[in-house]
Amino acid sequence: MTDNWILVAGGAGYIGSHVAKELTRHGVQTLTLDNFVRGHRELARWGAVEECDLADKTRLREIFEKYRIAAVFHLCAFTYVGESGQNPAMYYENNVGNTINLLNAMAEGGVQRFVFSSTCSTYGEPLEIPITETHPQNPVNVYARTKLMVETMLKDYERAYGMKHVNLRYFNAAGADEAAETGEWHEPETHLIPLILDAAAGLRKEITIFGTDYPTPDGTCVRDYIHVTDLARAHLLALDYLEKGGASDAFNLGNGKGFSVREVIKATEKVTGRTIAVKETGRRAGDPARLIGSSAKAKKMLGWEPRYPELEKIIETAWRWHRKFNKK
Ligand code: UDP
């Protein structure tokens, strides 16, 4: 790996902070960039940190002049599906517009390697399971469309400016750093595992199950939960891949195994030793019944292997962080 700086845009976020930790653990000079709107200063604790809003082109230029940047990991985005439908302007402006600013600063500064935080939701409603990278991309919400737009733009930036990229299409990021130095911290929190943990900790009365009539074994949605540190490690492997001359490409990152909402609740009860009250309601709009990824390509081409494939282990790390964070 190079001596130059690796820029982590969004390094104060959930996944970005794990990426920054993993980079510094491997002795890489890491620069976190964040505007701290949804990221948290407390999580920007690895490497150098620069406050910067990607909307601010002047500030971006300053940073690319101050640091010799070898590659950019881009994890800055708004990620709430519901909000993206209510406020598409905000999502296109930040997730697409500000990404253009970042890419332009890279092109201007001659930075040629880009690892992009994409999502399995760019596939839309799955036509077959497990989902591979060749599955058609037909996103069904604004958030996912912003991610697909960036993937599309990257092909043009490669053709015109020679910028190589890797799109990492995450399935359901979950868990927390094993040492509980960082973890999931969203405001508001909408994700299943932290909400179940809130219920386990007595911070909320119950967990609501969105839909019990799906065509799945127990009627609840099935998702592929992947540990956040495994995701972070994949970023380093993606960079290695690009540094060794790998062609621009996309890789799924998932466990290849699905767990239903009820299974996640049960596993959480086992891990925490607490009973979790459940309320059943109707379906949440836009939720596919099952999302399970094949990560065979990442395993073969990046040499990636999840180290935390077990759901209970994932929940155990999330619980440790949750207790430290909420002091319960
Ligand atoms: N879910 C649920 N209750 C909640 C939050 C989520 O039943 O309070 C379900 C949701 O419908 C989905 C799964 O849990 O099937 C995972 O949802 P999450 O929001 O964590 O991730 P997503 O799959 O939407 O990216």
mmCIF file of C-alpha atoms and ligand atoms in Angstrom:
data_model
loop_
_atom_site.group_PDB
_atom_site.id
_atom_site.type_symbol
_atom_site.label_atom_id
_atom_site.label_comp_id
_atom_site.label_asym_id
_atom_site.label_seq_id
_atom_site.Cartn_x
_atom_site.Cartn_y
_atom_site.Cartn_z
ATOM 1 C CA MET A 1 0.000 0.000 0.000
ATOM 2 C CA THR A 2 1.150 3.532 -0.749
ATOM 3 C CA ASP A 3 2.607 6.088 1.677
ATOM 4 C CA ASN A 4 0.250 8.708 0.344
ATOM 5 C CA TRP A 5 -2.981 9.743 2.007
ATOM 6 C CA ILE A 6 -6.146 7.772 1.643
ATOM 7 C CA LEU A 7 -9.129 10.060 1.891
ATOM 8 C CA VAL A 8 -12.239 8.699 3.596
ATOM 9 C CA ALA A 9 -15.134 10.981 2.698
ATOM 10 C CA GLY A 10 -17.736 10.352 5.375
ATOM 11 C CA GLY A 11 -15.171 8.978 7.811
ATOM 12 C CA ALA A 12 -17.252 10.115 10.790
ATOM 13 C CA GLY A 13 -20.214 7.968 9.807
ATOM 14 C CA TYR A 14 -21.129 4.418 10.778
ATOM 15 C CA ILE A 15 -19.321 2.547 8.003
ATOM 16 C CA GLY A 16 -16.772 5.305 7.310
ATOM 17 C CA SER A 17 -15.451 5.294 10.885
ATOM 18 C CA HIS A 18 -14.903 1.536 10.697
ATOM 19 C CA VAL A 19 -13.070 2.017 7.393
ATOM 20 C CA ALA A 20 -10.864 4.740 8.950
ATOM 21 C CA LYS A 21 -10.038 2.479 11.890
ATOM 22 C CA GLU A 22 -9.201 -0.463 9.621
ATOM 23 C CA LEU A 23 -6.942 1.713 7.448
ATOM 24 C CA THR A 24 -4.972 3.114 10.389
ATOM 25 C CA ARG A 25 -4.709 -0.378 11.897
ATOM 26 C CA HIS A 26 -2.920 -1.324 8.682
ATOM 27 C CA GLY A 27 -0.564 1.643 8.944
ATOM 28 C CA VAL A 28 -2.206 3.610 6.143
ATOM 29 C CA GLN A 29 -2.149 7.442 6.348
ATOM 30 C CA THR A 30 -5.829 8.160 6.653
ATOM 31 C CA LEU A 31 -7.631 11.441 6.181
ATOM 32 C CA THR A 32 -11.251 11.677 7.276
ATOM 33 C CA LEU A 33 -13.381 14.277 5.574
ATOM 34 C CA ASP A 34 -16.788 15.009 7.033
ATOM 35 C CA ASN A 35 -19.189 17.914 7.406
ATOM 36 C CA PHE A 36 -20.526 16.386 10.669
ATOM 37 C CA VAL A 37 -24.110 16.912 9.580
ATOM 38 C CA ARG A 38 -24.957 13.226 9.991
ATOM 39 C CA GLY A 39 -21.506 12.031 10.965
ATOM 40 C CA HIS A 40 -20.255 12.459 14.540
ATOM 41 C CA ARG A 41 -17.028 14.103 15.682
ATOM 42 C CA GLU A 42 -16.720 11.432 18.380
ATOM 43 C CA LEU A 43 -16.424 8.763 15.687
ATOM 44 C CA ALA A 44 -13.710 10.585 13.708
ATOM 45 C CA ARG A 45 -10.872 9.289 15.816
ATOM 46 C CA TRP A 46 -8.520 7.615 13.352
ATOM 47 C CA GLY A 47 -5.953 9.503 11.301
ATOM 48 C CA ALA A 48 -6.195 13.156 10.319
ATOM 49 C CA VAL A 49 -9.572 14.878 10.235
ATOM 50 C CA GLU A 50 -10.706 17.811 8.091
ATOM 51 C CA GLU A 51 -14.133 19.346 8.365
ATOM 52 C CA CYS A 52 -15.406 19.830 4.858
ATOM 53 C CA ASP A 53 -18.739 19.946 3.122
ATOM 54 C CA LEU A 54 -18.516 18.422 -0.333
ATOM 55 C CA ALA A 55 -20.682 21.303 -1.566
ATOM 56 C CA ASP A 56 -17.739 23.620 -0.849
ATOM 57 C CA LYS A 57 -15.561 23.368 -3.957
ATOM 58 C CA THR A 58 -12.985 25.864 -2.706
ATOM 59 C CA ARG A 59 -12.434 23.953 0.508
ATOM 60 C CA LEU A 60 -12.221 20.686 -1.426
ATOM 61 C CA ARG A 61 -9.557 22.141 -3.704
ATOM 62 C CA GLU A 62 -7.611 23.332 -0.627
ATOM 63 C CA ILE A 63 -7.650 19.814 0.802
ATOM 64 C CA PHE A 64 -6.490 18.216 -2.429
ATOM 65 C CA GLU A 65 -3.643 20.769 -2.496
ATOM 66 C CA LYS A 66 -2.701 20.220 1.152
ATOM 67 C CA TYR A 67 -2.582 16.412 1.046
ATOM 68 C CA ARG A 68 -1.103 14.137 -1.595
ATOM 69 C CA ILE A 69 -4.064 11.836 -1.989
ATOM 70 C CA ALA A 70 -3.589 8.415 -3.549
ATOM 71 C CA ALA A 71 -7.180 7.234 -3.451
ATOM 72 C CA VAL A 72 -10.635 8.217 -2.255
ATOM 73 C CA PHE A 73 -13.194 6.117 -0.417
ATOM 74 C CA HIS A 74 -16.553 7.794 -0.748
ATOM 75 C CA LEU A 75 -19.026 7.039 2.026
ATOM 76 C CA CYS A 76 -20.833 10.403 2.313
ATOM 77 C CA ALA A 77 -24.494 10.112 1.538
ATOM 78 C CA PHE A 78 -27.953 10.563 2.912
ATOM 79 C CA THR A 79 -29.368 7.075 3.327
ATOM 80 C CA TYR A 80 -33.007 7.224 4.448
ATOM 81 C CA VAL A 81 -35.281 5.722 1.817
ATOM 82 C CA GLY A 82 -38.445 7.438 3.099
ATOM 83 C CA GLU A 83 -36.781 10.840 3.352
ATOM 84 C CA SER A 84 -35.363 10.445 -0.161
ATOM 85 C CA GLY A 85 -38.899 10.104 -1.549
ATOM 86 C CA GLN A 86 -40.156 13.129 0.390
ATOM 87 C CA ASN A 87 -37.153 15.303 -0.397
ATOM 88 C CA PRO A 88 -35.524 14.148 -3.629
ATOM 89 C CA ALA A 89 -33.886 17.560 -4.150
ATOM 90 C CA MET A 90 -31.870 17.098 -0.986
ATOM 91 C CA TYR A 91 -30.830 13.579 -2.029
ATOM 92 C CA TYR A 92 -29.872 14.416 -5.616
ATOM 93 C CA GLU A 93 -28.005 17.497 -4.428
ATOM 94 C CA ASN A 94 -25.977 15.695 -1.774
ATOM 95 C CA ASN A 95 -25.607 12.161 -3.093
ATOM 96 C CA VAL A 96 -25.142 13.082 -6.751
ATOM 97 C CA GLY A 97 -24.239 16.786 -6.935
ATOM 98 C CA ASN A 98 -21.695 16.748 -4.138
ATOM 99 C CA THR A 99 -20.200 13.525 -5.470
ATOM 100 C CA ILE A 100 -19.587 15.359 -8.741
ATOM 101 C CA ASN A 101 -17.644 18.002 -6.767
ATOM 102 C CA LEU A 102 -15.541 15.287 -5.156
ATOM 103 C CA LEU A 103 -14.880 13.537 -8.471
ATOM 104 C CA ASN A 104 -13.987 16.841 -10.128
ATOM 105 C CA ALA A 105 -11.540 17.687 -7.350
ATOM 106 C CA MET A 106 -10.006 14.234 -7.872
ATOM 107 C CA ALA A 107 -9.809 14.690 -11.645
ATOM 108 C CA GLU A 108 -8.214 18.113 -11.174
ATOM 109 C CA GLY A 109 -5.735 16.731 -8.652
ATOM 110 C CA GLY A 110 -4.923 13.695 -10.808
ATOM 111 C CA VAL A 111 -6.283 11.199 -8.247
ATOM 112 C CA GLN A 112 -7.184 8.050 -10.132
ATOM 113 C CA ARG A 113 -8.603 5.581 -7.642
ATOM 114 C CA PHE A 114 -12.101 5.682 -6.253
ATOM 115 C CA VAL A 115 -13.921 3.198 -4.029
ATOM 116 C CA PHE A 116 -17.627 3.910 -3.879
ATOM 117 C CA SER A 117 -20.134 2.976 -1.211
ATOM 118 C CA SER A 118 -22.989 1.624 -3.263
ATOM 119 C CA THR A 119 -25.905 -0.533 -2.276
ATOM 120 C CA CYS A 120 -27.754 -3.729 -3.081
ATOM 121 C CA SER A 121 -30.865 -1.576 -3.351
ATOM 122 C CA THR A 122 -29.664 -0.497 -6.820
ATOM 123 C CA TYR A 123 -30.942 -3.936 -7.941
ATOM 124 C CA GLY A 124 -34.498 -3.117 -6.896
ATOM 125 C CA GLU A 125 -36.978 -5.970 -6.520
ATOM 126 C CA PRO A 126 -34.874 -9.125 -6.951
ATOM 127 C CA LEU A 127 -35.640 -11.343 -9.922
ATOM 128 C CA GLU A 128 -33.511 -14.124 -8.504
ATOM 129 C CA ILE A 129 -31.818 -14.995 -5.217
ATOM 130 C CA PRO A 130 -28.955 -14.889 -4.436
ATOM 131 C CA ILE A 131 -28.387 -11.615 -6.248
ATOM 132 C CA THR A 132 -25.209 -11.461 -8.313
ATOM 133 C CA GLU A 133 -23.530 -8.376 -9.785
ATOM 134 C CA THR A 134 -25.038 -9.088 -13.230
ATOM 135 C CA HIS A 135 -28.592 -8.796 -11.868
ATOM 136 C CA PRO A 136 -30.380 -5.890 -13.640
ATOM 137 C CA GLN A 137 -30.263 -2.616 -11.717
ATOM 138 C CA ASN A 138 -33.789 -1.199 -11.443
ATOM 139 C CA PRO A 139 -33.868 0.860 -8.227
ATOM 140 C CA VAL A 140 -37.302 1.461 -6.736
ATOM 141 C CA ASN A 141 -36.561 4.518 -4.570
ATOM 142 C CA VAL A 142 -34.791 7.855 -4.863
ATOM 143 C CA TYR A 143 -31.942 6.919 -2.515
ATOM 144 C CA ALA A 144 -31.028 3.870 -4.608
ATOM 145 C CA ARG A 145 -31.381 5.888 -7.814
ATOM 146 C CA THR A 146 -28.816 8.420 -6.539
ATOM 147 C CA LYS A 147 -26.374 5.554 -5.957
ATOM 148 C CA LEU A 148 -26.961 4.084 -9.412
ATOM 149 C CA MET A 149 -26.464 7.521 -10.981
ATOM 150 C CA VAL A 150 -23.028 7.764 -9.414
ATOM 151 C CA GLU A 151 -22.175 4.247 -10.616
ATOM 152 C CA THR A 152 -23.164 5.361 -14.120
ATOM 153 C CA MET A 153 -21.155 8.590 -13.934
ATOM 154 C CA LEU A 154 -18.080 6.695 -12.860
ATOM 155 C CA LYS A 155 -17.941 4.909 -16.215
ATOM 156 C CA ASP A 156 -17.738 8.292 -17.959
ATOM 157 C CA TYR A 157 -15.097 9.597 -15.536
ATOM 158 C CA GLU A 158 -13.052 6.520 -16.322
ATOM 159 C CA ARG A 159 -13.405 6.946 -20.087
ATOM 160 C CA ALA A 160 -12.553 10.644 -20.001
ATOM 161 C CA TYR A 161 -10.102 10.965 -17.095
ATOM 162 C CA GLY A 162 -8.801 7.416 -16.628
ATOM 163 C CA MET A 163 -10.227 7.251 -13.093
ATOM 164 C CA LYS A 164 -10.528 3.630 -11.928
ATOM 165 C CA HIS A 165 -13.321 2.728 -9.556
ATOM 166 C CA VAL A 166 -14.752 -0.064 -7.495
ATOM 167 C CA ASN A 167 -18.444 -0.015 -6.586
ATOM 168 C CA LEU A 168 -19.043 -1.890 -3.363
ATOM 169 C CA ARG A 169 -22.697 -2.878 -3.187
ATOM 170 C CA TYR A 170 -23.434 -3.437 0.472
ATOM 171 C CA PHE A 171 -26.216 -5.637 1.761
ATOM 172 C CA ASN A 172 -27.420 -4.879 5.342
ATOM 173 C CA ALA A 173 -24.516 -3.402 7.296
ATOM 174 C CA ALA A 174 -24.754 -4.445 10.945
ATOM 175 C CA GLY A 175 -22.730 -4.920 14.124
ATOM 176 C CA ALA A 176 -19.965 -2.769 15.522
ATOM 177 C CA ASP A 177 -16.230 -2.636 15.985
ATOM 178 C CA GLU A 178 -15.134 -5.609 18.143
ATOM 179 C CA ALA A 179 -13.481 -3.220 20.656
ATOM 180 C CA ALA A 180 -16.631 -1.048 20.698
ATOM 181 C CA GLU A 181 -14.595 2.034 19.765
ATOM 182 C CA THR A 182 -17.148 2.892 17.115
ATOM 183 C CA GLY A 183 -20.536 1.599 16.079
ATOM 184 C CA GLU A 184 -23.936 2.418 14.693
ATOM 185 C CA TRP A 185 -25.197 5.907 15.567
ATOM 186 C CA HIS A 186 -27.985 7.245 13.415
ATOM 187 C CA GLU A 187 -30.371 10.027 14.284
ATOM 188 C CA PRO A 188 -33.115 9.061 13.861
ATOM 189 C CA GLU A 189 -32.426 5.338 14.044
ATOM 190 C CA THR A 190 -34.512 3.272 11.639
ATOM 191 C CA HIS A 191 -32.495 0.071 11.311
ATOM 192 C CA LEU A 192 -33.722 -3.200 12.680
ATOM 193 C CA ILE A 193 -30.864 -4.388 14.913
ATOM 194 C CA PRO A 194 -30.217 -1.132 16.835
ATOM 195 C CA LEU A 195 -33.975 -0.725 17.343
ATOM 196 C CA ILE A 196 -34.285 -4.260 18.722
ATOM 197 C CA LEU A 197 -31.345 -3.477 21.022
ATOM 198 C CA ASP A 198 -33.143 -0.317 22.177
ATOM 199 C CA ALA A 199 -36.078 -2.537 23.106
ATOM 200 C CA ALA A 200 -33.749 -4.985 24.879
ATOM 201 C CA ALA A 201 -32.220 -2.094 26.841
ATOM 202 C CA GLY A 202 -35.631 -0.734 27.812
ATOM 203 C CA LEU A 203 -35.117 2.433 25.739
ATOM 204 C CA ARG A 204 -38.233 1.613 23.753
ATOM 205 C CA LYS A 205 -41.285 -0.387 24.675
ATOM 206 C CA GLU A 206 -41.226 -2.846 21.807
ATOM 207 C CA ILE A 207 -40.024 -3.603 18.327
ATOM 208 C CA THR A 208 -42.526 -3.266 15.514
ATOM 209 C CA ILE A 209 -42.444 -5.942 12.830
ATOM 210 C CA PHE A 210 -43.294 -4.412 9.468
ATOM 211 C CA GLY A 211 -45.304 -7.124 7.770
ATOM 212 C CA THR A 212 -45.945 -10.756 8.670
ATOM 213 C CA ASP A 213 -47.539 -11.876 5.400
ATOM 214 C CA TYR A 214 -44.480 -12.037 3.152
ATOM 215 C CA PRO A 215 -43.854 -15.215 1.121
ATOM 216 C CA THR A 216 -41.048 -16.274 3.484
ATOM 217 C CA PRO A 217 -40.950 -19.221 5.933
ATOM 218 C CA ASP A 218 -42.173 -17.166 8.924
ATOM 219 C CA GLY A 219 -43.899 -14.380 6.973
ATOM 220 C CA THR A 220 -41.369 -11.652 7.857
ATOM 221 C CA CYS A 221 -38.743 -10.069 5.585
ATOM 222 C CA VAL A 222 -35.423 -11.783 5.071
ATOM 223 C CA ARG A 223 -32.203 -9.774 4.860
ATOM 224 C CA ASP A 224 -28.502 -10.496 4.455
ATOM 225 C CA TYR A 225 -26.703 -8.944 7.455
ATOM 226 C CA ILE A 226 -23.027 -8.249 6.978
ATOM 227 C CA HIS A 227 -20.673 -7.143 9.723
ATOM 228 C CA VAL A 228 -19.451 -3.561 9.356
ATOM 229 C CA THR A 229 -15.802 -4.507 9.995
ATOM 230 C CA ASP A 230 -16.052 -7.065 7.191
ATOM 231 C CA LEU A 231 -17.334 -4.264 4.972
ATOM 232 C CA ALA A 232 -14.454 -2.058 6.093
ATOM 233 C CA ARG A 233 -11.913 -4.764 5.277
ATOM 234 C CA ALA A 234 -13.373 -5.066 1.795
ATOM 235 C CA HIS A 235 -12.494 -1.400 1.179
ATOM 236 C CA LEU A 236 -8.813 -2.103 1.818
ATOM 237 C CA LEU A 237 -8.944 -5.118 -0.479
ATOM 238 C CA ALA A 238 -10.666 -3.052 -3.162
ATOM 239 C CA LEU A 239 -7.883 -0.488 -2.939
ATOM 240 C CA ASP A 240 -5.231 -3.214 -3.188
ATOM 241 C CA TYR A 241 -7.063 -4.560 -6.205
ATOM 242 C CA LEU A 242 -6.984 -1.146 -7.919
ATOM 243 C CA GLU A 243 -3.349 -0.579 -6.966
ATOM 244 C CA LYS A 244 -2.435 -3.886 -8.583
ATOM 245 C CA GLY A 245 -4.019 -2.674 -11.824
ATOM 246 C CA GLY A 246 -7.467 -4.257 -11.442
ATOM 247 C CA ALA A 247 -10.124 -3.041 -13.850
ATOM 248 C CA SER A 248 -13.050 -0.947 -12.635
ATOM 249 C CA ASP A 249 -15.732 -3.254 -11.352
ATOM 250 C CA ALA A 250 -18.594 -3.817 -8.893
ATOM 251 C CA PHE A 251 -18.706 -6.262 -6.002
ATOM 252 C CA ASN A 252 -21.524 -7.381 -3.748
ATOM 253 C CA LEU A 253 -20.744 -7.557 -0.057
ATOM 254 C CA GLY A 254 -23.064 -9.804 1.897
ATOM 255 C CA ASN A 255 -23.029 -13.017 3.867
ATOM 256 C CA GLY A 256 -24.972 -15.041 1.316
ATOM 257 C CA LYS A 257 -27.340 -16.025 4.098
ATOM 258 C CA GLY A 258 -30.663 -14.511 4.978
ATOM 259 C CA PHE A 259 -32.337 -14.033 8.344
ATOM 260 C CA SER A 260 -35.944 -13.079 8.906
ATOM 261 C CA VAL A 261 -37.013 -10.241 11.207
ATOM 262 C CA ARG A 262 -38.288 -12.814 13.687
ATOM 263 C CA GLU A 263 -34.982 -14.712 13.557
ATOM 264 C CA VAL A 264 -33.082 -11.493 14.277
ATOM 265 C CA ILE A 265 -35.337 -10.762 17.267
ATOM 266 C CA LYS A 266 -34.860 -14.298 18.591
ATOM 267 C CA ALA A 267 -31.087 -14.153 18.167
ATOM 268 C CA THR A 268 -31.050 -10.800 19.984
ATOM 269 C CA GLU A 269 -33.014 -12.258 22.888
ATOM 270 C CA LYS A 270 -30.418 -15.019 23.118
ATOM 271 C CA VAL A 271 -27.439 -12.650 22.969
ATOM 272 C CA THR A 272 -28.842 -10.112 25.443
ATOM 273 C CA GLY A 273 -30.652 -12.572 27.728
ATOM 274 C CA ARG A 274 -33.640 -10.205 27.686
ATOM 275 C CA THR A 275 -37.183 -10.663 26.446
ATOM 276 C CA ILE A 276 -38.180 -8.327 23.646
ATOM 277 C CA ALA A 277 -41.784 -7.218 23.249
ATOM 278 C CA VAL A 278 -43.050 -7.343 19.686
ATOM 279 C CA LYS A 279 -45.820 -5.480 17.890
ATOM 280 C CA GLU A 280 -46.911 -6.603 14.437
ATOM 281 C CA THR A 281 -48.062 -4.039 11.884
ATOM 282 C CA GLY A 282 -48.492 -3.862 8.119
ATOM 283 C CA ARG A 283 -45.752 -3.815 5.537
ATOM 284 C CA ARG A 284 -43.394 -0.866 5.138
ATOM 285 C CA ALA A 285 -43.608 0.531 1.604
ATOM 286 C CA GLY A 286 -40.889 -0.608 -0.775
ATOM 287 C CA ASP A 287 -39.575 -3.557 1.256
ATOM 288 C CA PRO A 288 -38.748 -6.594 -0.915
ATOM 289 C CA ALA A 289 -39.548 -9.948 0.764
ATOM 290 C CA ARG A 290 -36.007 -11.289 0.491
ATOM 291 C CA LEU A 291 -32.622 -9.718 -0.218
ATOM 292 C CA ILE A 292 -29.708 -12.106 -0.201
ATOM 293 C CA GLY A 293 -26.466 -11.451 -2.031
ATOM 294 C CA SER A 294 -23.883 -13.626 -3.618
ATOM 295 C CA SER A 295 -20.419 -12.357 -2.737
ATOM 296 C CA ALA A 296 -18.627 -15.070 -4.702
ATOM 297 C CA LYS A 297 -17.074 -12.449 -6.973
ATOM 298 C CA ALA A 298 -15.586 -10.411 -4.086
ATOM 299 C CA LYS A 299 -14.259 -13.634 -2.566
ATOM 300 C CA LYS A 300 -12.654 -14.715 -5.815
ATOM 301 C CA MET A 301 -11.345 -11.395 -7.117
ATOM 302 C CA LEU A 302 -10.609 -9.450 -3.916
ATOM 303 C CA GLY A 303 -9.770 -12.409 -1.670
ATOM 304 C CA TRP A 304 -12.457 -11.196 0.745
ATOM 305 C CA GLU A 305 -13.972 -13.505 3.322
ATOM 306 C CA PRO A 306 -16.344 -12.370 6.083
ATOM 307 C CA ARG A 307 -14.831 -12.928 9.516
ATOM 308 C CA TYR A 308 -18.098 -12.376 11.344
ATOM 309 C CA PRO A 309 -20.587 -14.427 9.338
ATOM 310 C CA GLU A 310 -22.670 -15.556 12.330
ATOM 311 C CA LEU A 311 -25.717 -13.466 13.160
ATOM 312 C CA GLU A 312 -25.252 -13.895 16.914
ATOM 313 C CA LYS A 313 -21.684 -12.658 16.722
ATOM 314 C CA ILE A 314 -22.822 -9.637 14.700
ATOM 315 C CA ILE A 315 -25.497 -8.850 17.284
ATOM 316 C CA GLU A 316 -23.063 -9.434 20.151
ATOM 317 C CA THR A 317 -20.724 -6.707 18.817
ATOM 318 C CA ALA A 318 -23.674 -4.362 18.243
ATOM 319 C CA TRP A 319 -24.894 -5.013 21.814
ATOM 320 C CA ARG A 320 -21.485 -4.276 23.321
ATOM 321 C CA TRP A 321 -21.359 -0.928 21.498
ATOM 322 C CA HIS A 322 -24.980 -0.194 22.321
ATOM 323 C CA ARG A 323 -24.384 -0.718 26.050
ATOM 324 C CA LYS A 324 -21.245 1.396 26.065
ATOM 325 C CA PHE A 325 -22.907 4.105 24.030
ATOM 326 C CA ASN A 326 -26.131 4.193 26.008
ATOM 327 C CA LYS A 327 -24.403 3.484 29.337
ATOM 328 C CA LYS A 328 -26.896 0.670 30.089
HETATM 329 N N1 UDP B 1 -37.852 -3.750 10.125
HETATM 330 C C1 UDP B 1 -38.898 -4.014 11.013
HETATM 331 N N2 UDP B 1 -39.080 -3.144 12.051
HETATM 332 C C2 UDP B 1 -38.302 -2.042 12.255
HETATM 333 C C3 UDP B 1 -37.254 -1.780 11.359
HETATM 334 C C4 UDP B 1 -37.055 -2.663 10.301
HETATM 335 O O1 UDP B 1 -39.634 -4.996 10.869
HETATM 336 O O2 UDP B 1 -38.569 -1.297 13.207
HETATM 337 C C5 UDP B 1 -37.617 -4.682 9.003
HETATM 338 C C6 UDP B 1 -37.685 -4.027 7.637
HETATM 339 O O3 UDP B 1 -39.004 -4.064 7.150
HETATM 340 C C7 UDP B 1 -36.727 -4.899 6.828
HETATM 341 C C8 UDP B 1 -35.711 -5.384 7.852
HETATM 342 O O4 UDP B 1 -36.309 -5.175 9.134
HETATM 343 O O5 UDP B 1 -37.392 -6.020 6.310
HETATM 344 C C9 UDP B 1 -34.408 -4.616 7.815
HETATM 345 O O6 UDP B 1 -34.694 -3.230 7.820
HETATM 346 P P1 UDP B 1 -33.598 -2.108 7.944
HETATM 347 O O7 UDP B 1 -34.314 -0.794 7.963
HETATM 348 O O8 UDP B 1 -32.693 -2.422 9.077
HETATM 349 O O9 UDP B 1 -32.733 -2.261 6.623
HETATM 350 P P2 UDP B 1 -33.156 -2.246 5.051
HETATM 351 O O10 UDP B 1 -33.302 -3.692 4.663
HETATM 352 O O11 UDP B 1 -34.411 -1.468 4.927
HETATM 353 O O12 UDP B 1 -31.984 -1.600 4.404
#
